[in-house]
Amino acid sequence: MFRRKTTSQAEQENNEAALREAKIKELKTLIGELSGRSSLYCSDPCLKRYLEARSWNVGKAKKMLEETLKWRSTFKPEEIRWDEVSGEGETGKVYKAGFHDRSGRTVLILRPGLQNTKSLENQMKHLVYLIENAIMNLPEDQEQMSWLIDFTDWSLSTSVPIKSARETINILQNHYPERLAVAFLYNPPRLFEAFWKIVKYFIDAKTFIKVKFVYPKNPESVELMSSFFDEENLPTEFGGKALLQYNHEEFSKQMNQDDVKTADFWGLVHSNNNHQQQSSSGFSGAEIAPEPIQTNT
């Protein structure tokens, strides 16, 4: 009986895998022939993420993907360079951590209490740059990142406006589907509850379940954090033992190095002097720009 059950399970898994492959091919057919960076963007792993985000409904996934392609054609996230957004990052309000979670995923640290600017456009440009950078630095066997949100010094006066929060959620869940593994909101103050009651209505169900409220005095919260992070790497602000230090100069050096790799990855000419990126592959600037693709997923 055990052997029959195992065989049945294996057959079911094979059938599900075949069905999903068929849906990826169907989505590819519906999108039609693409060229340039659009073709690179719409790889099988990319199509799979969009299908997963829409519960494998091909029609809905197609609509979602088309909206992302339009967004990327105007926002051009792969062309953003650190020297364009470094002013936003001076306080360390968002940055890529120097450690990974237990699954090897890239970690972004967000510290909303350190907000230092008023421009929504520049804030979103900075965030998108760091999301793209996190994706580029994912290990080959990973497609998702983890977020750690530190509420130290957070207050209603320093909090991002509802409009900014809504745009952040929109970009993350609609244009980077299945890129977020988990987001830990660590020890948020009671005042945040009023803010959250409004913001949560902008979050879709698939993203909502990835948001975890964590409180240091709650044993379940402590256990949850330990399941995701080694406490030796985890900063004390999140219940770990490591000292959280953001050095803007050192981080800028790292980002400038990554900018060269990003330019090479996309076939762009990188320039620190005039911010110009010209394609070495003949793609025009108006052409749809793809996100970095993890090819071994």
PDB file of C-alpha atoms in Angstrom:
ATOM      1  CA  MET A   1       0.000   0.000   0.000  1.00  0.00           C
ATOM      2  CA  PHE A   2       2.845   2.344   0.896  1.00  0.00           C
ATOM      3  CA  ARG A   3       4.488   1.716  -2.474  1.00  0.00           C
ATOM      4  CA  ARG A   4       1.223   2.309  -4.360  1.00  0.00           C
ATOM      5  CA  LYS A   5       0.668   5.541  -2.462  1.00  0.00           C
ATOM      6  CA  THR A   6       4.182   6.713  -3.195  1.00  0.00           C
ATOM      7  CA  THR A   7       3.774   5.903  -6.877  1.00  0.00           C
ATOM      8  CA  SER A   8       0.461   7.731  -6.963  1.00  0.00           C
ATOM      9  CA  GLN A   9       1.981  10.785  -5.351  1.00  0.00           C
ATOM     10  CA  ALA A  10       4.849  10.762  -7.826  1.00  0.00           C
ATOM     11  CA  GLU A  11       2.413  10.513 -10.741  1.00  0.00           C
ATOM     12  CA  GLN A  12       0.382  13.394  -9.365  1.00  0.00           C
ATOM     13  CA  GLU A  13       3.489  15.540  -9.002  1.00  0.00           C
ATOM     14  CA  ASN A  14       4.563  14.688 -12.540  1.00  0.00           C
ATOM     15  CA  ASN A  15       1.109  15.593 -13.855  1.00  0.00           C
ATOM     16  CA  GLU A  16       1.163  18.903 -12.001  1.00  0.00           C
ATOM     17  CA  ALA A  17       4.628  19.682 -13.324  1.00  0.00           C
ATOM     18  CA  ALA A  18       3.525  18.887 -16.874  1.00  0.00           C
ATOM     19  CA  LEU A  19       0.441  21.076 -16.485  1.00  0.00           C
ATOM     20  CA  ARG A  20       2.523  23.979 -15.273  1.00  0.00           C
ATOM     21  CA  GLU A  21       4.981  23.585 -18.136  1.00  0.00           C
ATOM     22  CA  ALA A  22       2.034  23.641 -20.520  1.00  0.00           C
ATOM     23  CA  LYS A  23       0.770  26.868 -18.950  1.00  0.00           C
ATOM     24  CA  ILE A  24       4.182  28.479 -19.247  1.00  0.00           C
ATOM     25  CA  LYS A  25       4.195  27.604 -22.956  1.00  0.00           C
ATOM     26  CA  GLU A  26       0.640  28.914 -23.313  1.00  0.00           C
ATOM     27  CA  LEU A  27       1.574  32.215 -21.684  1.00  0.00           C
ATOM     28  CA  LYS A  28       4.614  32.489 -23.908  1.00  0.00           C
ATOM     29  CA  THR A  29       2.419  31.968 -26.982  1.00  0.00           C
ATOM     30  CA  LEU A  30      -0.124  34.558 -25.831  1.00  0.00           C
ATOM     31  CA  ILE A  31       2.565  37.163 -25.255  1.00  0.00           C
ATOM     32  CA  GLY A  32       3.811  36.636 -28.779  1.00  0.00           C
ATOM     33  CA  GLU A  33       7.223  37.144 -30.320  1.00  0.00           C
ATOM     34  CA  LEU A  34       9.404  39.574 -28.399  1.00  0.00           C
ATOM     35  CA  SER A  35      12.714  41.217 -29.215  1.00  0.00           C
ATOM     36  CA  GLY A  36      15.609  42.807 -27.413  1.00  0.00           C
ATOM     37  CA  ARG A  37      15.459  43.115 -23.665  1.00  0.00           C
ATOM     38  CA  SER A  38      11.794  42.136 -23.636  1.00  0.00           C
ATOM     39  CA  SER A  39      12.755  38.699 -24.886  1.00  0.00           C
ATOM     40  CA  LEU A  40      15.408  38.343 -22.192  1.00  0.00           C
ATOM     41  CA  TYR A  41      12.973  39.456 -19.516  1.00  0.00           C
ATOM     42  CA  CYS A  42      10.262  36.959 -20.390  1.00  0.00           C
ATOM     43  CA  SER A  43      12.257  33.827 -19.679  1.00  0.00           C
ATOM     44  CA  ASP A  44      10.560  30.693 -18.384  1.00  0.00           C
ATOM     45  CA  PRO A  45      11.446  31.433 -14.725  1.00  0.00           C
ATOM     46  CA  CYS A  46       9.981  34.917 -15.122  1.00  0.00           C
ATOM     47  CA  LEU A  47       6.754  33.601 -16.662  1.00  0.00           C
ATOM     48  CA  LYS A  48       6.510  31.049 -13.882  1.00  0.00           C
ATOM     49  CA  ARG A  49       6.647  33.789 -11.229  1.00  0.00           C
ATOM     50  CA  TYR A  50       3.812  35.688 -12.867  1.00  0.00           C
ATOM     51  CA  LEU A  51       1.726  32.546 -13.161  1.00  0.00           C
ATOM     52  CA  GLU A  52       2.330  31.706  -9.510  1.00  0.00           C
ATOM     53  CA  ALA A  53       1.330  35.225  -8.512  1.00  0.00           C
ATOM     54  CA  ARG A  54      -1.981  34.769 -10.311  1.00  0.00           C
ATOM     55  CA  SER A  55      -2.644  31.199  -9.127  1.00  0.00           C
ATOM     56  CA  TRP A  56      -1.681  29.812 -12.535  1.00  0.00           C
ATOM     57  CA  ASN A  57      -4.457  31.680 -14.329  1.00  0.00           C
ATOM     58  CA  VAL A  58      -2.858  32.317 -17.721  1.00  0.00           C
ATOM     59  CA  GLY A  59      -5.109  35.227 -18.672  1.00  0.00           C
ATOM     60  CA  LYS A  60      -4.506  37.076 -15.410  1.00  0.00           C
ATOM     61  CA  ALA A  61      -0.771  36.373 -15.553  1.00  0.00           C
ATOM     62  CA  LYS A  62      -0.620  37.767 -19.099  1.00  0.00           C
ATOM     63  CA  LYS A  63      -2.335  40.977 -18.023  1.00  0.00           C
ATOM     64  CA  MET A  64      -0.031  41.349 -15.028  1.00  0.00           C
ATOM     65  CA  LEU A  65       3.089  40.768 -17.109  1.00  0.00           C
ATOM     66  CA  GLU A  66       2.005  43.243 -19.781  1.00  0.00           C
ATOM     67  CA  GLU A  67       1.461  45.902 -17.114  1.00  0.00           C
ATOM     68  CA  THR A  68       4.938  45.259 -15.739  1.00  0.00           C
ATOM     69  CA  LEU A  69       6.489  45.508 -19.188  1.00  0.00           C
ATOM     70  CA  LYS A  70       4.834  48.904 -19.669  1.00  0.00           C
ATOM     71  CA  TRP A  71       6.055  50.044 -16.254  1.00  0.00           C
ATOM     72  CA  ARG A  72       9.605  48.907 -16.885  1.00  0.00           C
ATOM     73  CA  SER A  73       9.670  50.581 -20.300  1.00  0.00           C
ATOM     74  CA  THR A  74       9.193  53.974 -18.639  1.00  0.00           C
ATOM     75  CA  PHE A  75      10.812  53.457 -15.206  1.00  0.00           C
ATOM     76  CA  LYS A  76      13.874  51.678 -16.657  1.00  0.00           C
ATOM     77  CA  PRO A  77      14.984  50.160 -13.337  1.00  0.00           C
ATOM     78  CA  GLU A  78      18.042  48.424 -14.789  1.00  0.00           C
ATOM     79  CA  GLU A  79      19.450  51.797 -15.847  1.00  0.00           C
ATOM     80  CA  ILE A  80      19.373  53.381 -12.368  1.00  0.00           C
ATOM     81  CA  ARG A  81      22.845  53.847 -10.902  1.00  0.00           C
ATOM     82  CA  TRP A  82      23.870  54.370  -7.302  1.00  0.00           C
ATOM     83  CA  ASP A  83      25.186  57.901  -7.740  1.00  0.00           C
ATOM     84  CA  GLU A  84      21.667  58.904  -8.833  1.00  0.00           C
ATOM     85  CA  VAL A  85      20.052  57.689  -5.615  1.00  0.00           C
ATOM     86  CA  SER A  86      22.870  57.739  -3.045  1.00  0.00           C
ATOM     87  CA  GLY A  87      21.442  60.849  -1.387  1.00  0.00           C
ATOM     88  CA  GLU A  88      18.372  58.837  -0.457  1.00  0.00           C
ATOM     89  CA  GLY A  89      20.573  56.226   1.187  1.00  0.00           C
ATOM     90  CA  GLU A  90      22.735  58.474   3.378  1.00  0.00           C
ATOM     91  CA  THR A  91      20.935  57.534   6.605  1.00  0.00           C
ATOM     92  CA  GLY A  92      20.782  53.816   5.830  1.00  0.00           C
ATOM     93  CA  LYS A  93      16.995  53.809   5.689  1.00  0.00           C
ATOM     94  CA  VAL A  94      17.116  50.950   3.162  1.00  0.00           C
ATOM     95  CA  TYR A  95      20.142  48.849   2.325  1.00  0.00           C
ATOM     96  CA  LYS A  96      21.283  45.351   1.470  1.00  0.00           C
ATOM     97  CA  ALA A  97      22.523  43.501   4.532  1.00  0.00           C
ATOM     98  CA  GLY A  98      25.946  41.896   4.644  1.00  0.00           C
ATOM     99  CA  PHE A  99      24.446  38.526   5.567  1.00  0.00           C
ATOM    100  CA  HIS A 100      21.870  36.082   4.198  1.00  0.00           C
ATOM    101  CA  ASP A 101      19.003  34.263   5.867  1.00  0.00           C
ATOM    102  CA  ARG A 102      19.239  30.543   6.603  1.00  0.00           C
ATOM    103  CA  SER A 103      18.056  29.746   3.065  1.00  0.00           C
ATOM    104  CA  GLY A 104      20.808  31.845   1.527  1.00  0.00           C
ATOM    105  CA  ARG A 105      18.488  34.630   0.417  1.00  0.00           C
ATOM    106  CA  THR A 106      19.545  38.261   0.079  1.00  0.00           C
ATOM    107  CA  VAL A 107      18.301  40.411   2.974  1.00  0.00           C
ATOM    108  CA  LEU A 108      17.122  44.021   2.720  1.00  0.00           C
ATOM    109  CA  ILE A 109      17.046  46.067   5.920  1.00  0.00           C
ATOM    110  CA  LEU A 110      14.452  48.832   6.060  1.00  0.00           C
ATOM    111  CA  ARG A 111      14.528  51.486   8.805  1.00  0.00           C
ATOM    112  CA  PRO A 112      11.531  53.804   8.209  1.00  0.00           C
ATOM    113  CA  GLY A 113      12.402  55.932  11.239  1.00  0.00           C
ATOM    114  CA  LEU A 114      15.430  57.214   9.294  1.00  0.00           C
ATOM    115  CA  GLN A 115      13.445  58.746   6.427  1.00  0.00           C
ATOM    116  CA  ASN A 116      15.419  61.760   5.202  1.00  0.00           C
ATOM    117  CA  THR A 117      13.669  63.105   2.083  1.00  0.00           C
ATOM    118  CA  LYS A 118      10.276  64.251   0.820  1.00  0.00           C
ATOM    119  CA  SER A 119      10.402  63.291  -2.866  1.00  0.00           C
ATOM    120  CA  LEU A 120       8.222  60.244  -3.557  1.00  0.00           C
ATOM    121  CA  GLU A 121       9.775  59.827  -7.000  1.00  0.00           C
ATOM    122  CA  ASN A 122      13.307  59.679  -5.618  1.00  0.00           C
ATOM    123  CA  GLN A 123      12.282  57.410  -2.745  1.00  0.00           C
ATOM    124  CA  MET A 124      10.743  54.898  -5.148  1.00  0.00           C
ATOM    125  CA  LYS A 125      13.743  55.122  -7.466  1.00  0.00           C
ATOM    126  CA  HIS A 126      16.033  54.340  -4.520  1.00  0.00           C
ATOM    127  CA  LEU A 127      13.898  51.402  -3.395  1.00  0.00           C
ATOM    128  CA  VAL A 128      13.625  49.949  -6.904  1.00  0.00           C
ATOM    129  CA  TYR A 129      17.397  50.264  -7.341  1.00  0.00           C
ATOM    130  CA  LEU A 130      17.961  48.236  -4.162  1.00  0.00           C
ATOM    131  CA  ILE A 131      15.358  45.615  -5.133  1.00  0.00           C
ATOM    132  CA  GLU A 132      17.076  45.183  -8.487  1.00  0.00           C
ATOM    133  CA  ASN A 133      20.443  44.974  -6.759  1.00  0.00           C
ATOM    134  CA  ALA A 134      19.142  42.384  -4.296  1.00  0.00           C
ATOM    135  CA  ILE A 135      17.807  40.277  -7.169  1.00  0.00           C
ATOM    136  CA  MET A 136      21.089  40.518  -9.037  1.00  0.00           C
ATOM    137  CA  ASN A 137      22.923  39.297  -5.928  1.00  0.00           C
ATOM    138  CA  LEU A 138      20.657  36.325  -5.241  1.00  0.00           C
ATOM    139  CA  PRO A 139      22.388  32.941  -5.211  1.00  0.00           C
ATOM    140  CA  GLU A 140      21.686  30.823  -8.287  1.00  0.00           C
ATOM    141  CA  ASP A 141      19.339  28.557  -6.360  1.00  0.00           C
ATOM    142  CA  GLN A 142      17.217  31.421  -4.986  1.00  0.00           C
ATOM    143  CA  GLU A 143      14.637  33.739  -6.523  1.00  0.00           C
ATOM    144  CA  GLN A 144      13.370  35.498  -3.419  1.00  0.00           C
ATOM    145  CA  MET A 145      14.650  37.973  -0.834  1.00  0.00           C
ATOM    146  CA  SER A 146      13.837  38.626   2.815  1.00  0.00           C
ATOM    147  CA  TRP A 147      13.009  41.999   4.352  1.00  0.00           C
ATOM    148  CA  LEU A 148      13.796  43.078   7.907  1.00  0.00           C
ATOM    149  CA  ILE A 149      11.964  46.233   8.988  1.00  0.00           C
ATOM    150  CA  ASP A 150      13.349  48.018  12.053  1.00  0.00           C
ATOM    151  CA  PHE A 151      10.933  50.420  13.785  1.00  0.00           C
ATOM    152  CA  THR A 152      13.528  52.148  15.957  1.00  0.00           C
ATOM    153  CA  ASP A 153      12.736  55.895  16.099  1.00  0.00           C
ATOM    154  CA  TRP A 154       9.559  55.368  14.079  1.00  0.00           C
ATOM    155  CA  SER A 155       6.697  57.751  14.776  1.00  0.00           C
ATOM    156  CA  LEU A 156       3.718  59.120  12.896  1.00  0.00           C
ATOM    157  CA  SER A 157       5.749  62.261  12.193  1.00  0.00           C
ATOM    158  CA  THR A 158       8.617  60.294  10.630  1.00  0.00           C
ATOM    159  CA  SER A 159       6.496  57.647   8.921  1.00  0.00           C
ATOM    160  CA  VAL A 160       6.191  57.551   5.162  1.00  0.00           C
ATOM    161  CA  PRO A 161       2.939  58.990   3.807  1.00  0.00           C
ATOM    162  CA  ILE A 162       0.151  56.578   2.891  1.00  0.00           C
ATOM    163  CA  LYS A 163       0.801  57.404  -0.761  1.00  0.00           C
ATOM    164  CA  SER A 164       4.431  56.278  -0.446  1.00  0.00           C
ATOM    165  CA  ALA A 165       3.464  53.081   1.358  1.00  0.00           C
ATOM    166  CA  ARG A 166       0.842  52.316  -1.266  1.00  0.00           C
ATOM    167  CA  GLU A 167       3.292  52.871  -4.126  1.00  0.00           C
ATOM    168  CA  THR A 168       5.895  50.653  -2.429  1.00  0.00           C
ATOM    169  CA  ILE A 169       3.353  47.857  -2.098  1.00  0.00           C
ATOM    170  CA  ASN A 170       2.206  48.333  -5.685  1.00  0.00           C
ATOM    171  CA  ILE A 171       5.719  48.084  -7.077  1.00  0.00           C
ATOM    172  CA  LEU A 172       6.683  45.078  -4.976  1.00  0.00           C
ATOM    173  CA  GLN A 173       3.613  42.901  -5.485  1.00  0.00           C
ATOM    174  CA  ASN A 174       2.673  43.901  -9.035  1.00  0.00           C
ATOM    175  CA  HIS A 175       6.081  44.320 -10.676  1.00  0.00           C
ATOM    176  CA  TYR A 176       8.242  41.962  -8.624  1.00  0.00           C
ATOM    177  CA  PRO A 177       5.884  39.010  -8.118  1.00  0.00           C
ATOM    178  CA  GLU A 178       7.154  36.113  -6.038  1.00  0.00           C
ATOM    179  CA  ARG A 179      10.359  37.993  -5.230  1.00  0.00           C
ATOM    180  CA  LEU A 180       9.513  38.493  -1.552  1.00  0.00           C
ATOM    181  CA  ALA A 181       9.910  35.443   0.670  1.00  0.00           C
ATOM    182  CA  VAL A 182       9.054  37.122   3.971  1.00  0.00           C
ATOM    183  CA  ALA A 183       8.908  40.588   5.533  1.00  0.00           C
ATOM    184  CA  PHE A 184       9.471  40.858   9.276  1.00  0.00           C
ATOM    185  CA  LEU A 185       7.981  43.921  10.975  1.00  0.00           C
ATOM    186  CA  TYR A 186      10.066  43.878  14.124  1.00  0.00           C
ATOM    187  CA  ASN A 187       8.607  45.322  17.324  1.00  0.00           C
ATOM    188  CA  PRO A 188       6.341  47.943  15.728  1.00  0.00           C
ATOM    189  CA  PRO A 189       4.950  50.532  18.185  1.00  0.00           C
ATOM    190  CA  ARG A 190       1.257  50.668  18.972  1.00  0.00           C
ATOM    191  CA  LEU A 191       0.951  53.834  16.926  1.00  0.00           C
ATOM    192  CA  PHE A 192       1.800  51.758  13.875  1.00  0.00           C
ATOM    193  CA  GLU A 193      -1.448  49.824  14.242  1.00  0.00           C
ATOM    194  CA  ALA A 194      -3.485  52.797  12.992  1.00  0.00           C
ATOM    195  CA  PHE A 195      -1.148  53.165  10.015  1.00  0.00           C
ATOM    196  CA  TRP A 196      -1.324  49.420   9.320  1.00  0.00           C
ATOM    197  CA  LYS A 197      -5.120  49.354   9.352  1.00  0.00           C
ATOM    198  CA  ILE A 198      -5.068  51.577   6.279  1.00  0.00           C
ATOM    199  CA  VAL A 199      -2.047  50.121   4.483  1.00  0.00           C
ATOM    200  CA  LYS A 200      -3.101  46.456   4.744  1.00  0.00           C
ATOM    201  CA  TYR A 201      -6.026  47.017   2.373  1.00  0.00           C
ATOM    202  CA  PHE A 202      -3.555  47.686  -0.444  1.00  0.00           C
ATOM    203  CA  ILE A 203      -1.869  44.314   0.027  1.00  0.00           C
ATOM    204  CA  ASP A 204      -3.042  41.269  -1.909  1.00  0.00           C
ATOM    205  CA  ALA A 205      -3.579  37.939  -0.168  1.00  0.00           C
ATOM    206  CA  LYS A 206      -0.380  36.319  -1.463  1.00  0.00           C
ATOM    207  CA  THR A 207       1.757  39.169  -0.175  1.00  0.00           C
ATOM    208  CA  PHE A 208      -0.194  39.629   3.054  1.00  0.00           C
ATOM    209  CA  ILE A 209       0.650  36.158   4.357  1.00  0.00           C
ATOM    210  CA  LYS A 210       4.359  36.921   3.923  1.00  0.00           C
ATOM    211  CA  VAL A 211       4.199  39.856   6.345  1.00  0.00           C
ATOM    212  CA  LYS A 212       5.095  38.784   9.891  1.00  0.00           C
ATOM    213  CA  PHE A 213       4.745  40.916  13.020  1.00  0.00           C
ATOM    214  CA  VAL A 214       7.520  40.041  15.441  1.00  0.00           C
ATOM    215  CA  TYR A 215       7.787  41.026  19.112  1.00  0.00           C
ATOM    216  CA  PRO A 216      10.963  40.342  21.130  1.00  0.00           C
ATOM    217  CA  LYS A 217       9.095  39.253  24.285  1.00  0.00           C
ATOM    218  CA  ASN A 218       6.903  36.795  22.403  1.00  0.00           C
ATOM    219  CA  PRO A 219       8.401  33.241  22.421  1.00  0.00           C
ATOM    220  CA  GLU A 220       6.729  32.384  19.118  1.00  0.00           C
ATOM    221  CA  SER A 221       8.249  35.488  17.523  1.00  0.00           C
ATOM    222  CA  VAL A 222      11.705  34.604  18.828  1.00  0.00           C
ATOM    223  CA  GLU A 223      11.356  31.072  17.479  1.00  0.00           C
ATOM    224  CA  LEU A 224      10.191  32.367  14.116  1.00  0.00           C
ATOM    225  CA  MET A 225      13.189  34.668  13.766  1.00  0.00           C
ATOM    226  CA  SER A 226      15.540  31.853  14.757  1.00  0.00           C
ATOM    227  CA  SER A 227      14.052  29.631  12.029  1.00  0.00           C
ATOM    228  CA  PHE A 228      14.975  32.234   9.413  1.00  0.00           C
ATOM    229  CA  PHE A 229      18.199  33.747  10.749  1.00  0.00           C
ATOM    230  CA  ASP A 230      21.364  32.763  12.572  1.00  0.00           C
ATOM    231  CA  GLU A 231      21.441  34.970  15.687  1.00  0.00           C
ATOM    232  CA  GLU A 232      25.197  35.459  15.250  1.00  0.00           C
ATOM    233  CA  ASN A 233      24.485  37.312  11.985  1.00  0.00           C
ATOM    234  CA  LEU A 234      21.224  38.936  13.008  1.00  0.00           C
ATOM    235  CA  PRO A 235      21.578  42.521  14.332  1.00  0.00           C
ATOM    236  CA  THR A 236      20.612  43.239  17.936  1.00  0.00           C
ATOM    237  CA  GLU A 237      17.795  45.466  16.627  1.00  0.00           C
ATOM    238  CA  PHE A 238      16.157  42.255  15.447  1.00  0.00           C
ATOM    239  CA  GLY A 239      16.966  40.126  18.483  1.00  0.00           C
ATOM    240  CA  GLY A 240      20.326  38.837  17.316  1.00  0.00           C
ATOM    241  CA  LYS A 241      23.896  39.316  18.495  1.00  0.00           C
ATOM    242  CA  ALA A 242      25.470  41.291  15.643  1.00  0.00           C
ATOM    243  CA  LEU A 243      26.056  45.036  15.770  1.00  0.00           C
ATOM    244  CA  LEU A 244      24.054  46.900  13.136  1.00  0.00           C
ATOM    245  CA  GLN A 245      26.273  49.471  11.478  1.00  0.00           C
ATOM    246  CA  TYR A 246      25.626  51.284   8.223  1.00  0.00           C
ATOM    247  CA  ASN A 247      28.643  52.902   6.633  1.00  0.00           C
ATOM    248  CA  HIS A 248      27.442  54.987   3.713  1.00  0.00           C
ATOM    249  CA  GLU A 249      30.887  55.363   2.194  1.00  0.00           C
ATOM    250  CA  GLU A 250      31.621  51.644   2.245  1.00  0.00           C
ATOM    251  CA  PHE A 251      28.127  50.762   1.006  1.00  0.00           C
ATOM    252  CA  SER A 252      28.523  53.251  -1.842  1.00  0.00           C
ATOM    253  CA  LYS A 253      31.757  51.558  -2.920  1.00  0.00           C
ATOM    254  CA  GLN A 254      29.965  48.224  -3.000  1.00  0.00           C
ATOM    255  CA  MET A 255      27.062  49.641  -5.005  1.00  0.00           C
ATOM    256  CA  ASN A 256      29.391  51.306  -7.513  1.00  0.00           C
ATOM    257  CA  GLN A 257      31.093  47.962  -8.061  1.00  0.00           C
ATOM    258  CA  ASP A 258      27.711  46.305  -8.495  1.00  0.00           C
ATOM    259  CA  ASP A 259      26.731  48.992 -11.004  1.00  0.00           C
ATOM    260  CA  VAL A 260      29.536  47.849 -13.273  1.00  0.00           C
ATOM    261  CA  LYS A 261      28.305  44.265 -13.027  1.00  0.00           C
ATOM    262  CA  THR A 262      24.739  45.405 -13.701  1.00  0.00           C
ATOM    263  CA  ALA A 263      25.793  47.325 -16.790  1.00  0.00           C
ATOM    264  CA  ASP A 264      27.728  44.323 -18.058  1.00  0.00           C
ATOM    265  CA  PHE A 265      24.780  42.028 -17.360  1.00  0.00           C
ATOM    266  CA  TRP A 266      22.415  44.163 -19.419  1.00  0.00           C
ATOM    267  CA  GLY A 267      24.883  45.011 -22.157  1.00  0.00           C
ATOM    268  CA  LEU A 268      24.982  48.668 -21.149  1.00  0.00           C
ATOM    269  CA  VAL A 269      27.904  51.060 -21.084  1.00  0.00           C
ATOM    270  CA  HIS A 270      28.433  52.285 -17.529  1.00  0.00           C
ATOM    271  CA  SER A 271      29.556  55.830 -16.884  1.00  0.00           C
ATOM    272  CA  ASN A 272      30.020  57.447 -13.483  1.00  0.00           C
ATOM    273  CA  ASN A 273      30.486  60.855 -15.017  1.00  0.00           C
ATOM    274  CA  ASN A 274      27.360  61.530 -17.036  1.00  0.00           C
ATOM    275  CA  HIS A 275      24.912  58.767 -16.051  1.00  0.00           C
ATOM    276  CA  GLN A 276      24.587  57.709 -19.682  1.00  0.00           C
ATOM    277  CA  GLN A 277      23.942  54.091 -20.460  1.00  0.00           C
ATOM    278  CA  GLN A 278      24.019  53.095 -24.099  1.00  0.00           C
ATOM    279  CA  SER A 279      23.259  49.594 -25.236  1.00  0.00           C
ATOM    280  CA  SER A 280      26.015  47.638 -26.857  1.00  0.00           C
ATOM    281  CA  SER A 281      23.438  45.204 -28.267  1.00  0.00           C
ATOM    282  CA  GLY A 282      21.507  47.684 -30.368  1.00  0.00           C
ATOM    283  CA  PHE A 283      18.540  48.054 -28.006  1.00  0.00           C
ATOM    284  CA  SER A 284      16.935  51.460 -27.946  1.00  0.00           C
ATOM    285  CA  GLY A 285      16.366  53.328 -24.699  1.00  0.00           C
ATOM    286  CA  ALA A 286      12.614  53.191 -25.199  1.00  0.00           C
ATOM    287  CA  GLU A 287      12.599  49.438 -25.458  1.00  0.00           C
ATOM    288  CA  ILE A 288      11.082  47.426 -22.644  1.00  0.00           C
ATOM    289  CA  ALA A 289      13.710  46.732 -20.028  1.00  0.00           C
ATOM    290  CA  PRO A 290      13.764  43.377 -18.282  1.00  0.00           C
ATOM    291  CA  GLU A 291      14.573  42.513 -14.706  1.00  0.00           C
ATOM    292  CA  PRO A 292      17.574  40.354 -13.884  1.00  0.00           C
ATOM    293  CA  ILE A 293      16.644  36.734 -14.481  1.00  0.00           C
ATOM    294  CA  GLN A 294      17.813  33.872 -12.306  1.00  0.00           C
ATOM    295  CA  THR A 295      18.426  31.266 -14.979  1.00  0.00           C
ATOM    296  CA  ASN A 296      19.011  28.280 -12.691  1.00  0.00           C
ATOM    297  CA  THR A 297      15.590  28.184 -11.049  1.00  0.00           C
TER     298      THR A 297
END
